[in-house]
Amino acid sequence: MSPEHPVRTTVDGRELTVSNLEKVLYPSTGFTKGQVIDYYARVAEVMLAHVMDRPLTMKRYPNGVDHKFFFEKHVPDHAPAWVHHKAVPSTSKGEPVDYPVVCDRPTLVWAANLAAIEFHVPLWHVGRRRVLPAPPDHMVFDLDPGEGTSIVECCHVAKVVAEILDEGRSGCWPKTSGSKGLQLYVPLTGRPTWEKIRDRAHGIAVQLEQDHPDLVVSNMRKSLRAGKVLIDWSQNHPAKTTVAAYSLRGRDEPTVSTPISWDEIDTCATTGDPADLRFTSDLVLERIEALGDLFAPV
């Protein structure tokens, strides 16, 4: 049967339809929709732990990364009956949003077949809670390089963030954004509130801006970011999402938001080469085979 036509298949006992497998979604490399689906099917073993039970926002590129994309939060009407979903109250006092919730490999494959190249999830999970959004599981620092900087400068900022954290490096896990920056995740214990972790993240960002004014900025205004790295503390909000670990990105090539080690951050900061922390889908699968899931403690 032609790959352009819908094909019925079975993934872990779930039946679903895939289509247009030879459609090129990354023109610069020829990476196809079929390869996107294959990547998510193969990476599911480690990725599921980081998206499980979290309301999913899909960033869809139906005509490839060179064309328009859109974010989809509501579970589509045509979703298979076995796709889990959860109604979450709107923060704008509108109608609740019925999000898809990834719980298994078939759901990842189903979403990938919708040309959902990017998977974005919040810092909280549904679990068995009756009141949503739930309390945060993590505090995150989203390090966004301004004009004239790169992931190299983000590595320098990551190192000073870890120095100021009570948890230090041993309680803070880094991953690349898959684009230009880095993200640092700090798992939370006890009963933290959104207000407390946002205030804490903001306080750390402001302090580092004062201590390293030539390197760090905490204000969101783009005019202030040139030559510096923004520590985006505002991500610590129940309505915000961050690209999931192991998600592809809609860039020129199929780069991935990749968990990394602190040794790799030190190396990149020393060499000054952004390519040290640039990983495409094939490299990520090789890393998992060799290193396992570096984000497992998160």
PDB file of C-alpha atoms in Angstrom:
ATOM      1  CA  MET A   1       0.000   0.000   0.000  1.00  0.00           C
ATOM      2  CA  SER A   2       1.255   3.492  -0.817  1.00  0.00           C
ATOM      3  CA  PRO A   3       2.656   5.349   2.218  1.00  0.00           C
ATOM      4  CA  GLU A   4       0.549   8.362   1.205  1.00  0.00           C
ATOM      5  CA  HIS A   5      -2.607   6.423   2.057  1.00  0.00           C
ATOM      6  CA  PRO A   6      -3.813   5.716   5.602  1.00  0.00           C
ATOM      7  CA  VAL A   7      -2.383   2.512   7.041  1.00  0.00           C
ATOM      8  CA  ARG A   8      -3.871   0.608   9.965  1.00  0.00           C
ATOM      9  CA  THR A   9      -1.268  -0.611  12.409  1.00  0.00           C
ATOM     10  CA  THR A  10      -1.033  -1.902  15.961  1.00  0.00           C
ATOM     11  CA  VAL A  11       1.221  -0.444  18.643  1.00  0.00           C
ATOM     12  CA  ASP A  12       1.403  -2.295  21.955  1.00  0.00           C
ATOM     13  CA  GLY A  13      -2.020  -3.768  21.344  1.00  0.00           C
ATOM     14  CA  ARG A  14      -3.684  -0.490  20.315  1.00  0.00           C
ATOM     15  CA  GLU A  15      -4.969  -0.069  16.779  1.00  0.00           C
ATOM     16  CA  LEU A  16      -4.402   3.263  15.063  1.00  0.00           C
ATOM     17  CA  THR A  17      -4.036   4.774  11.620  1.00  0.00           C
ATOM     18  CA  VAL A  18      -0.879   6.415  10.271  1.00  0.00           C
ATOM     19  CA  SER A  19      -0.591   8.228   6.953  1.00  0.00           C
ATOM     20  CA  ASN A  20       1.683  10.239   4.652  1.00  0.00           C
ATOM     21  CA  LEU A  21       4.744   8.467   6.019  1.00  0.00           C
ATOM     22  CA  GLU A  22       7.012   9.745   3.235  1.00  0.00           C
ATOM     23  CA  LYS A  23       5.963  13.365   3.641  1.00  0.00           C
ATOM     24  CA  VAL A  24       9.075  15.449   4.344  1.00  0.00           C
ATOM     25  CA  LEU A  25       8.710  17.501   7.534  1.00  0.00           C
ATOM     26  CA  TYR A  26      12.333  18.702   7.692  1.00  0.00           C
ATOM     27  CA  PRO A  27      13.187  19.852   4.136  1.00  0.00           C
ATOM     28  CA  SER A  28      16.854  20.628   4.811  1.00  0.00           C
ATOM     29  CA  THR A  29      17.552  17.013   5.791  1.00  0.00           C
ATOM     30  CA  GLY A  30      14.718  15.103   4.130  1.00  0.00           C
ATOM     31  CA  PHE A  31      13.543  13.822   7.523  1.00  0.00           C
ATOM     32  CA  THR A  32      10.061  12.434   6.984  1.00  0.00           C
ATOM     33  CA  LYS A  33       6.884  12.063   8.985  1.00  0.00           C
ATOM     34  CA  GLY A  34       7.542   8.340   9.089  1.00  0.00           C
ATOM     35  CA  GLN A  35      10.909   9.016  10.719  1.00  0.00           C
ATOM     36  CA  VAL A  36       9.277  11.341  13.256  1.00  0.00           C
ATOM     37  CA  ILE A  37       6.829   8.585  14.168  1.00  0.00           C
ATOM     38  CA  ASP A  38       9.633   6.015  14.322  1.00  0.00           C
ATOM     39  CA  TYR A  39      11.690   8.258  16.617  1.00  0.00           C
ATOM     40  CA  TYR A  40       8.852   8.698  19.101  1.00  0.00           C
ATOM     41  CA  ALA A  41       8.061   4.986  19.043  1.00  0.00           C
ATOM     42  CA  ARG A  42      11.706   4.191  19.859  1.00  0.00           C
ATOM     43  CA  VAL A  43      12.286   6.937  22.442  1.00  0.00           C
ATOM     44  CA  ALA A  44       9.023   6.202  24.275  1.00  0.00           C
ATOM     45  CA  GLU A  45      10.761   3.847  26.706  1.00  0.00           C
ATOM     46  CA  VAL A  46      12.538   6.773  28.363  1.00  0.00           C
ATOM     47  CA  MET A  47      10.365   9.716  27.308  1.00  0.00           C
ATOM     48  CA  LEU A  48       7.125   8.423  28.821  1.00  0.00           C
ATOM     49  CA  ALA A  49       8.339   8.956  32.382  1.00  0.00           C
ATOM     50  CA  HIS A  50       8.655  12.692  31.675  1.00  0.00           C
ATOM     51  CA  VAL A  51       5.266  13.257  30.021  1.00  0.00           C
ATOM     52  CA  MET A  52       3.173  10.652  31.830  1.00  0.00           C
ATOM     53  CA  ASP A  53      -0.049  12.027  33.328  1.00  0.00           C
ATOM     54  CA  ARG A  54       0.797  15.584  32.267  1.00  0.00           C
ATOM     55  CA  PRO A  55      -1.678  17.596  30.143  1.00  0.00           C
ATOM     56  CA  LEU A  56      -0.158  17.727  26.679  1.00  0.00           C
ATOM     57  CA  THR A  57       0.128  20.725  24.395  1.00  0.00           C
ATOM     58  CA  MET A  58       1.057  19.629  20.887  1.00  0.00           C
ATOM     59  CA  LYS A  59       2.962  21.920  18.540  1.00  0.00           C
ATOM     60  CA  ARG A  60       1.875  20.682  15.131  1.00  0.00           C
ATOM     61  CA  TYR A  61       3.612  21.255  11.792  1.00  0.00           C
ATOM     62  CA  PRO A  62       1.216  19.696   9.250  1.00  0.00           C
ATOM     63  CA  ASN A  63       3.248  20.931   6.266  1.00  0.00           C
ATOM     64  CA  GLY A  64       6.691  20.716   7.805  1.00  0.00           C
ATOM     65  CA  VAL A  65       8.952  22.995   9.813  1.00  0.00           C
ATOM     66  CA  ASP A  66       9.264  25.547   6.994  1.00  0.00           C
ATOM     67  CA  HIS A  67       5.528  26.280   7.096  1.00  0.00           C
ATOM     68  CA  LYS A  68       2.986  27.459   9.633  1.00  0.00           C
ATOM     69  CA  PHE A  69       2.554  25.600  12.886  1.00  0.00           C
ATOM     70  CA  PHE A  70      -0.125  25.746  15.542  1.00  0.00           C
ATOM     71  CA  PHE A  71      -0.516  24.746  19.170  1.00  0.00           C
ATOM     72  CA  GLU A  72      -3.269  22.302  20.016  1.00  0.00           C
ATOM     73  CA  LYS A  73      -4.402  21.854  23.604  1.00  0.00           C
ATOM     74  CA  HIS A  74      -7.865  20.342  23.216  1.00  0.00           C
ATOM     75  CA  VAL A  75      -7.976  16.641  22.481  1.00  0.00           C
ATOM     76  CA  PRO A  76      -9.247  16.343  18.883  1.00  0.00           C
ATOM     77  CA  ASP A  77     -12.709  14.901  18.290  1.00  0.00           C
ATOM     78  CA  HIS A  78     -11.175  12.234  16.051  1.00  0.00           C
ATOM     79  CA  ALA A  79      -8.840  10.922  18.768  1.00  0.00           C
ATOM     80  CA  PRO A  80      -9.133   7.181  19.422  1.00  0.00           C
ATOM     81  CA  ALA A  81     -11.278   6.258  22.418  1.00  0.00           C
ATOM     82  CA  TRP A  82      -8.211   4.911  24.242  1.00  0.00           C
ATOM     83  CA  VAL A  83      -6.428   8.291  24.295  1.00  0.00           C
ATOM     84  CA  HIS A  84      -6.667   9.588  27.854  1.00  0.00           C
ATOM     85  CA  HIS A  85      -7.777  13.179  28.378  1.00  0.00           C
ATOM     86  CA  LYS A  86      -8.433  15.476  31.307  1.00  0.00           C
ATOM     87  CA  ALA A  87     -10.437  18.679  31.675  1.00  0.00           C
ATOM     88  CA  VAL A  88      -8.354  21.431  33.269  1.00  0.00           C
ATOM     89  CA  PRO A  89      -9.919  24.714  34.414  1.00  0.00           C
ATOM     90  CA  SER A  90      -8.912  27.672  32.280  1.00  0.00           C
ATOM     91  CA  THR A  91      -6.757  30.296  33.949  1.00  0.00           C
ATOM     92  CA  SER A  92      -8.612  32.966  31.954  1.00  0.00           C
ATOM     93  CA  LYS A  93     -11.962  31.996  33.517  1.00  0.00           C
ATOM     94  CA  GLY A  94     -13.125  30.461  30.243  1.00  0.00           C
ATOM     95  CA  GLU A  95     -14.351  26.946  29.611  1.00  0.00           C
ATOM     96  CA  PRO A  96     -12.145  24.094  30.880  1.00  0.00           C
ATOM     97  CA  VAL A  97      -9.592  22.771  28.403  1.00  0.00           C
ATOM     98  CA  ASP A  98      -9.887  19.051  27.678  1.00  0.00           C
ATOM     99  CA  TYR A  99      -6.224  18.121  27.240  1.00  0.00           C
ATOM    100  CA  PRO A 100      -4.894  14.863  25.845  1.00  0.00           C
ATOM    101  CA  VAL A 101      -2.780  13.069  28.435  1.00  0.00           C
ATOM    102  CA  VAL A 102       0.038  10.791  27.334  1.00  0.00           C
ATOM    103  CA  CYS A 103       0.053   7.501  29.211  1.00  0.00           C
ATOM    104  CA  ASP A 104       1.649   5.069  26.764  1.00  0.00           C
ATOM    105  CA  ARG A 105       3.608   4.525  23.557  1.00  0.00           C
ATOM    106  CA  PRO A 106       0.501   4.327  21.326  1.00  0.00           C
ATOM    107  CA  THR A 107      -0.498   7.850  22.398  1.00  0.00           C
ATOM    108  CA  LEU A 108       2.957   9.160  21.464  1.00  0.00           C
ATOM    109  CA  VAL A 109       2.666   7.518  18.052  1.00  0.00           C
ATOM    110  CA  TRP A 110      -0.881   8.832  17.588  1.00  0.00           C
ATOM    111  CA  ALA A 111       0.265  12.399  18.348  1.00  0.00           C
ATOM    112  CA  ALA A 112       3.313  12.079  16.082  1.00  0.00           C
ATOM    113  CA  ASN A 113       1.010  11.010  13.254  1.00  0.00           C
ATOM    114  CA  LEU A 114      -0.754  14.382  13.668  1.00  0.00           C
ATOM    115  CA  ALA A 115       2.612  15.992  12.820  1.00  0.00           C
ATOM    116  CA  ALA A 116       2.957  16.970  16.472  1.00  0.00           C
ATOM    117  CA  ILE A 117       6.698  17.466  16.276  1.00  0.00           C
ATOM    118  CA  GLU A 118       6.975  19.144  19.681  1.00  0.00           C
ATOM    119  CA  PHE A 119       5.527  17.977  22.999  1.00  0.00           C
ATOM    120  CA  HIS A 120       5.055  20.579  25.731  1.00  0.00           C
ATOM    121  CA  VAL A 121       3.982  19.728  29.285  1.00  0.00           C
ATOM    122  CA  PRO A 122       3.496  21.644  32.564  1.00  0.00           C
ATOM    123  CA  LEU A 123       5.457  21.255  35.796  1.00  0.00           C
ATOM    124  CA  TRP A 124       2.605  19.322  37.409  1.00  0.00           C
ATOM    125  CA  HIS A 125       0.806  16.066  36.788  1.00  0.00           C
ATOM    126  CA  VAL A 126      -2.802  14.992  36.973  1.00  0.00           C
ATOM    127  CA  GLY A 127      -2.507  11.935  39.203  1.00  0.00           C
ATOM    128  CA  ARG A 128      -5.687  11.316  41.190  1.00  0.00           C
ATOM    129  CA  ARG A 129      -6.177  14.916  42.197  1.00  0.00           C
ATOM    130  CA  ARG A 130      -9.646  16.394  42.034  1.00  0.00           C
ATOM    131  CA  VAL A 131      -8.451  19.995  42.026  1.00  0.00           C
ATOM    132  CA  LEU A 132      -6.380  21.084  39.038  1.00  0.00           C
ATOM    133  CA  PRO A 133      -3.885  22.480  38.317  1.00  0.00           C
ATOM    134  CA  ALA A 134      -1.986  20.445  40.892  1.00  0.00           C
ATOM    135  CA  PRO A 135       0.975  21.657  42.980  1.00  0.00           C
ATOM    136  CA  PRO A 136       4.344  21.773  41.186  1.00  0.00           C
ATOM    137  CA  ASP A 137       6.645  18.759  40.912  1.00  0.00           C
ATOM    138  CA  HIS A 138       9.668  20.775  39.834  1.00  0.00           C
ATOM    139  CA  MET A 139      11.161  24.223  39.793  1.00  0.00           C
ATOM    140  CA  VAL A 140      12.657  25.142  36.432  1.00  0.00           C
ATOM    141  CA  PHE A 141      15.130  27.728  35.187  1.00  0.00           C
ATOM    142  CA  ASP A 142      14.763  28.338  31.447  1.00  0.00           C
ATOM    143  CA  LEU A 143      18.029  29.814  30.191  1.00  0.00           C
ATOM    144  CA  ASP A 144      17.398  31.748  26.984  1.00  0.00           C
ATOM    145  CA  PRO A 145      20.426  33.210  25.164  1.00  0.00           C
ATOM    146  CA  GLY A 146      20.016  36.728  23.827  1.00  0.00           C
ATOM    147  CA  GLU A 147      21.414  38.092  20.586  1.00  0.00           C
ATOM    148  CA  GLY A 148      25.156  37.548  20.391  1.00  0.00           C
ATOM    149  CA  THR A 149      25.151  34.635  22.826  1.00  0.00           C
ATOM    150  CA  SER A 150      24.593  30.896  22.527  1.00  0.00           C
ATOM    151  CA  ILE A 151      24.241  27.770  24.587  1.00  0.00           C
ATOM    152  CA  VAL A 152      27.879  28.307  25.621  1.00  0.00           C
ATOM    153  CA  GLU A 153      26.908  31.336  27.705  1.00  0.00           C
ATOM    154  CA  CYS A 154      23.931  29.342  28.998  1.00  0.00           C
ATOM    155  CA  CYS A 155      26.423  26.784  30.328  1.00  0.00           C
ATOM    156  CA  HIS A 156      28.230  29.501  32.274  1.00  0.00           C
ATOM    157  CA  VAL A 157      24.909  30.681  33.711  1.00  0.00           C
ATOM    158  CA  ALA A 158      23.868  27.126  34.551  1.00  0.00           C
ATOM    159  CA  LYS A 159      27.030  26.733  36.606  1.00  0.00           C
ATOM    160  CA  VAL A 160      26.356  29.846  38.690  1.00  0.00           C
ATOM    161  CA  VAL A 161      22.694  28.859  39.146  1.00  0.00           C
ATOM    162  CA  ALA A 162      23.829  25.520  40.585  1.00  0.00           C
ATOM    163  CA  GLU A 163      26.267  27.289  42.889  1.00  0.00           C
ATOM    164  CA  ILE A 164      23.521  29.379  44.458  1.00  0.00           C
ATOM    165  CA  LEU A 165      20.988  26.562  44.829  1.00  0.00           C
ATOM    166  CA  ASP A 166      20.730  24.796  48.178  1.00  0.00           C
ATOM    167  CA  GLU A 167      20.475  21.565  46.209  1.00  0.00           C
ATOM    168  CA  GLY A 168      23.646  22.276  44.228  1.00  0.00           C
ATOM    169  CA  ARG A 169      24.521  20.265  41.153  1.00  0.00           C
ATOM    170  CA  SER A 170      23.452  17.012  42.793  1.00  0.00           C
ATOM    171  CA  GLY A 171      19.846  18.211  42.992  1.00  0.00           C
ATOM    172  CA  CYS A 172      19.619  20.023  39.662  1.00  0.00           C
ATOM    173  CA  TRP A 173      19.312  18.293  36.302  1.00  0.00           C
ATOM    174  CA  PRO A 174      20.091  20.032  32.988  1.00  0.00           C
ATOM    175  CA  LYS A 175      18.787  19.430  29.493  1.00  0.00           C
ATOM    176  CA  THR A 176      19.163  21.290  26.250  1.00  0.00           C
ATOM    177  CA  SER A 177      16.079  23.029  24.915  1.00  0.00           C
ATOM    178  CA  GLY A 178      16.784  21.464  21.528  1.00  0.00           C
ATOM    179  CA  SER A 179      16.861  24.994  20.164  1.00  0.00           C
ATOM    180  CA  LYS A 180      19.373  27.534  21.508  1.00  0.00           C
ATOM    181  CA  GLY A 181      19.151  27.326  25.285  1.00  0.00           C
ATOM    182  CA  LEU A 182      19.235  25.163  28.389  1.00  0.00           C
ATOM    183  CA  GLN A 183      16.777  24.246  31.114  1.00  0.00           C
ATOM    184  CA  LEU A 184      17.564  23.277  34.694  1.00  0.00           C
ATOM    185  CA  TYR A 185      15.073  21.167  36.655  1.00  0.00           C
ATOM    186  CA  VAL A 186      14.994  20.986  40.439  1.00  0.00           C
ATOM    187  CA  PRO A 187      12.668  18.250  41.783  1.00  0.00           C
ATOM    188  CA  LEU A 188      10.587  19.472  44.715  1.00  0.00           C
ATOM    189  CA  THR A 189       9.764  17.724  47.977  1.00  0.00           C
ATOM    190  CA  GLY A 190       7.231  18.456  50.683  1.00  0.00           C
ATOM    191  CA  ARG A 191       4.252  20.634  49.794  1.00  0.00           C
ATOM    192  CA  PRO A 192       5.556  23.550  47.752  1.00  0.00           C
ATOM    193  CA  THR A 193       3.191  26.169  46.398  1.00  0.00           C
ATOM    194  CA  TRP A 194       3.384  27.869  43.036  1.00  0.00           C
ATOM    195  CA  GLU A 195       3.851  31.235  44.696  1.00  0.00           C
ATOM    196  CA  LYS A 196       6.774  30.021  46.782  1.00  0.00           C
ATOM    197  CA  ILE A 197       8.694  28.389  43.958  1.00  0.00           C
ATOM    198  CA  ARG A 198       8.074  31.297  41.582  1.00  0.00           C
ATOM    199  CA  ASP A 199       9.295  33.754  44.225  1.00  0.00           C
ATOM    200  CA  ARG A 200      12.324  31.581  44.893  1.00  0.00           C
ATOM    201  CA  ALA A 201      13.190  31.284  41.203  1.00  0.00           C
ATOM    202  CA  HIS A 202      12.690  35.019  40.712  1.00  0.00           C
ATOM    203  CA  GLY A 203      14.868  35.824  43.709  1.00  0.00           C
ATOM    204  CA  ILE A 204      17.688  33.642  42.410  1.00  0.00           C
ATOM    205  CA  ALA A 205      17.448  35.189  38.940  1.00  0.00           C
ATOM    206  CA  VAL A 206      17.566  38.721  40.363  1.00  0.00           C
ATOM    207  CA  GLN A 207      20.503  37.907  42.631  1.00  0.00           C
ATOM    208  CA  LEU A 208      22.499  36.420  39.762  1.00  0.00           C
ATOM    209  CA  GLU A 209      21.670  39.429  37.606  1.00  0.00           C
ATOM    210  CA  GLN A 210      23.168  41.628  40.341  1.00  0.00           C
ATOM    211  CA  ASP A 211      26.204  39.369  40.782  1.00  0.00           C
ATOM    212  CA  HIS A 212      26.839  38.888  37.042  1.00  0.00           C
ATOM    213  CA  PRO A 213      25.405  41.968  35.291  1.00  0.00           C
ATOM    214  CA  ASP A 214      27.416  41.360  32.114  1.00  0.00           C
ATOM    215  CA  LEU A 215      26.066  37.841  31.730  1.00  0.00           C
ATOM    216  CA  VAL A 216      22.597  37.529  33.288  1.00  0.00           C
ATOM    217  CA  VAL A 217      19.292  39.347  32.872  1.00  0.00           C
ATOM    218  CA  SER A 218      16.072  38.562  34.743  1.00  0.00           C
ATOM    219  CA  ASN A 219      13.800  41.086  33.013  1.00  0.00           C
ATOM    220  CA  MET A 220      11.750  39.678  30.137  1.00  0.00           C
ATOM    221  CA  ARG A 221      12.146  42.761  27.875  1.00  0.00           C
ATOM    222  CA  LYS A 222      13.914  41.701  24.693  1.00  0.00           C
ATOM    223  CA  SER A 223      15.739  45.005  24.450  1.00  0.00           C
ATOM    224  CA  LEU A 224      17.725  44.047  27.570  1.00  0.00           C
ATOM    225  CA  ARG A 225      18.812  40.594  26.410  1.00  0.00           C
ATOM    226  CA  ALA A 226      21.528  41.388  23.850  1.00  0.00           C
ATOM    227  CA  GLY A 227      24.822  39.789  24.888  1.00  0.00           C
ATOM    228  CA  LYS A 228      23.223  38.191  27.954  1.00  0.00           C
ATOM    229  CA  VAL A 229      21.281  35.119  29.027  1.00  0.00           C
ATOM    230  CA  LEU A 230      17.743  35.519  30.311  1.00  0.00           C
ATOM    231  CA  ILE A 231      16.943  33.395  33.351  1.00  0.00           C
ATOM    232  CA  ASP A 232      13.258  32.909  32.671  1.00  0.00           C
ATOM    233  CA  TRP A 233      11.857  32.296  36.144  1.00  0.00           C
ATOM    234  CA  SER A 234       8.276  32.936  34.947  1.00  0.00           C
ATOM    235  CA  GLN A 235       8.004  29.360  33.671  1.00  0.00           C
ATOM    236  CA  ASN A 236       7.182  28.396  37.261  1.00  0.00           C
ATOM    237  CA  HIS A 237       3.462  28.899  36.772  1.00  0.00           C
ATOM    238  CA  PRO A 238       0.679  26.296  36.518  1.00  0.00           C
ATOM    239  CA  ALA A 239      -0.452  27.614  33.113  1.00  0.00           C
ATOM    240  CA  LYS A 240       3.031  27.539  31.565  1.00  0.00           C
ATOM    241  CA  THR A 241       4.533  24.593  29.718  1.00  0.00           C
ATOM    242  CA  THR A 242       8.089  23.621  28.865  1.00  0.00           C
ATOM    243  CA  VAL A 243       9.252  21.437  26.011  1.00  0.00           C
ATOM    244  CA  ALA A 244       9.420  17.862  27.264  1.00  0.00           C
ATOM    245  CA  ALA A 245      12.622  15.895  27.647  1.00  0.00           C
ATOM    246  CA  TYR A 246      13.324  13.971  24.425  1.00  0.00           C
ATOM    247  CA  SER A 247      10.894  16.056  22.356  1.00  0.00           C
ATOM    248  CA  LEU A 248      11.928  16.906  18.825  1.00  0.00           C
ATOM    249  CA  ARG A 249      12.029  20.586  17.935  1.00  0.00           C
ATOM    250  CA  GLY A 250      10.701  22.355  14.865  1.00  0.00           C
ATOM    251  CA  ARG A 251      14.123  23.607  13.747  1.00  0.00           C
ATOM    252  CA  ASP A 252      15.962  23.178  10.434  1.00  0.00           C
ATOM    253  CA  GLU A 253      17.104  19.732  11.547  1.00  0.00           C
ATOM    254  CA  PRO A 254      15.446  17.211  13.897  1.00  0.00           C
ATOM    255  CA  THR A 255      17.194  18.377  17.048  1.00  0.00           C
ATOM    256  CA  VAL A 256      16.015  17.117  20.414  1.00  0.00           C
ATOM    257  CA  SER A 257      15.600  18.547  23.919  1.00  0.00           C
ATOM    258  CA  THR A 258      18.289  16.335  25.387  1.00  0.00           C
ATOM    259  CA  PRO A 259      19.194  15.520  29.008  1.00  0.00           C
ATOM    260  CA  ILE A 260      22.897  16.157  29.560  1.00  0.00           C
ATOM    261  CA  SER A 261      25.465  15.796  32.316  1.00  0.00           C
ATOM    262  CA  TRP A 262      27.212  18.515  34.277  1.00  0.00           C
ATOM    263  CA  ASP A 263      30.491  17.276  32.824  1.00  0.00           C
ATOM    264  CA  GLU A 264      29.124  18.076  29.371  1.00  0.00           C
ATOM    265  CA  ILE A 265      28.155  21.557  30.545  1.00  0.00           C
ATOM    266  CA  ASP A 266      31.692  22.093  31.885  1.00  0.00           C
ATOM    267  CA  THR A 267      33.174  20.884  28.604  1.00  0.00           C
ATOM    268  CA  CYS A 268      31.002  23.154  26.467  1.00  0.00           C
ATOM    269  CA  ALA A 269      31.784  26.137  28.699  1.00  0.00           C
ATOM    270  CA  THR A 270      35.500  25.382  28.235  1.00  0.00           C
ATOM    271  CA  THR A 271      35.558  24.695  24.488  1.00  0.00           C
ATOM    272  CA  GLY A 272      33.134  27.485  23.615  1.00  0.00           C
ATOM    273  CA  ASP A 273      31.607  25.310  20.886  1.00  0.00           C
ATOM    274  CA  PRO A 274      27.765  25.237  20.780  1.00  0.00           C
ATOM    275  CA  ALA A 275      27.952  22.062  18.680  1.00  0.00           C
ATOM    276  CA  ASP A 276      29.053  20.183  21.800  1.00  0.00           C
ATOM    277  CA  LEU A 277      25.444  20.300  23.009  1.00  0.00           C
ATOM    278  CA  ARG A 278      23.557  19.902  19.762  1.00  0.00           C
ATOM    279  CA  PHE A 279      21.882  16.538  19.406  1.00  0.00           C
ATOM    280  CA  THR A 280      19.698  15.218  16.591  1.00  0.00           C
ATOM    281  CA  SER A 281      17.302  12.299  16.905  1.00  0.00           C
ATOM    282  CA  ASP A 282      19.779   9.629  15.815  1.00  0.00           C
ATOM    283  CA  LEU A 283      22.415  10.836  18.276  1.00  0.00           C
ATOM    284  CA  VAL A 284      19.892  10.916  21.103  1.00  0.00           C
ATOM    285  CA  LEU A 285      18.902   7.304  20.502  1.00  0.00           C
ATOM    286  CA  GLU A 286      22.601   6.367  20.525  1.00  0.00           C
ATOM    287  CA  ARG A 287      23.071   8.277  23.802  1.00  0.00           C
ATOM    288  CA  ILE A 288      20.173   6.445  25.419  1.00  0.00           C
ATOM    289  CA  GLU A 289      21.652   3.126  24.332  1.00  0.00           C
ATOM    290  CA  ALA A 290      25.016   4.063  25.851  1.00  0.00           C
ATOM    291  CA  LEU A 291      24.057   6.196  28.858  1.00  0.00           C
ATOM    292  CA  GLY A 292      20.442   5.353  29.666  1.00  0.00           C
ATOM    293  CA  ASP A 293      18.089   8.143  30.742  1.00  0.00           C
ATOM    294  CA  LEU A 294      20.169  10.945  32.273  1.00  0.00           C
ATOM    295  CA  PHE A 295      16.908  12.581  33.361  1.00  0.00           C
ATOM    296  CA  ALA A 296      15.698   9.521  35.293  1.00  0.00           C
ATOM    297  CA  PRO A 297      16.221  11.160  38.731  1.00  0.00           C
ATOM    298  CA  VAL A 298      13.804  13.926  37.696  1.00  0.00           C
TER     299      VAL A 298
END
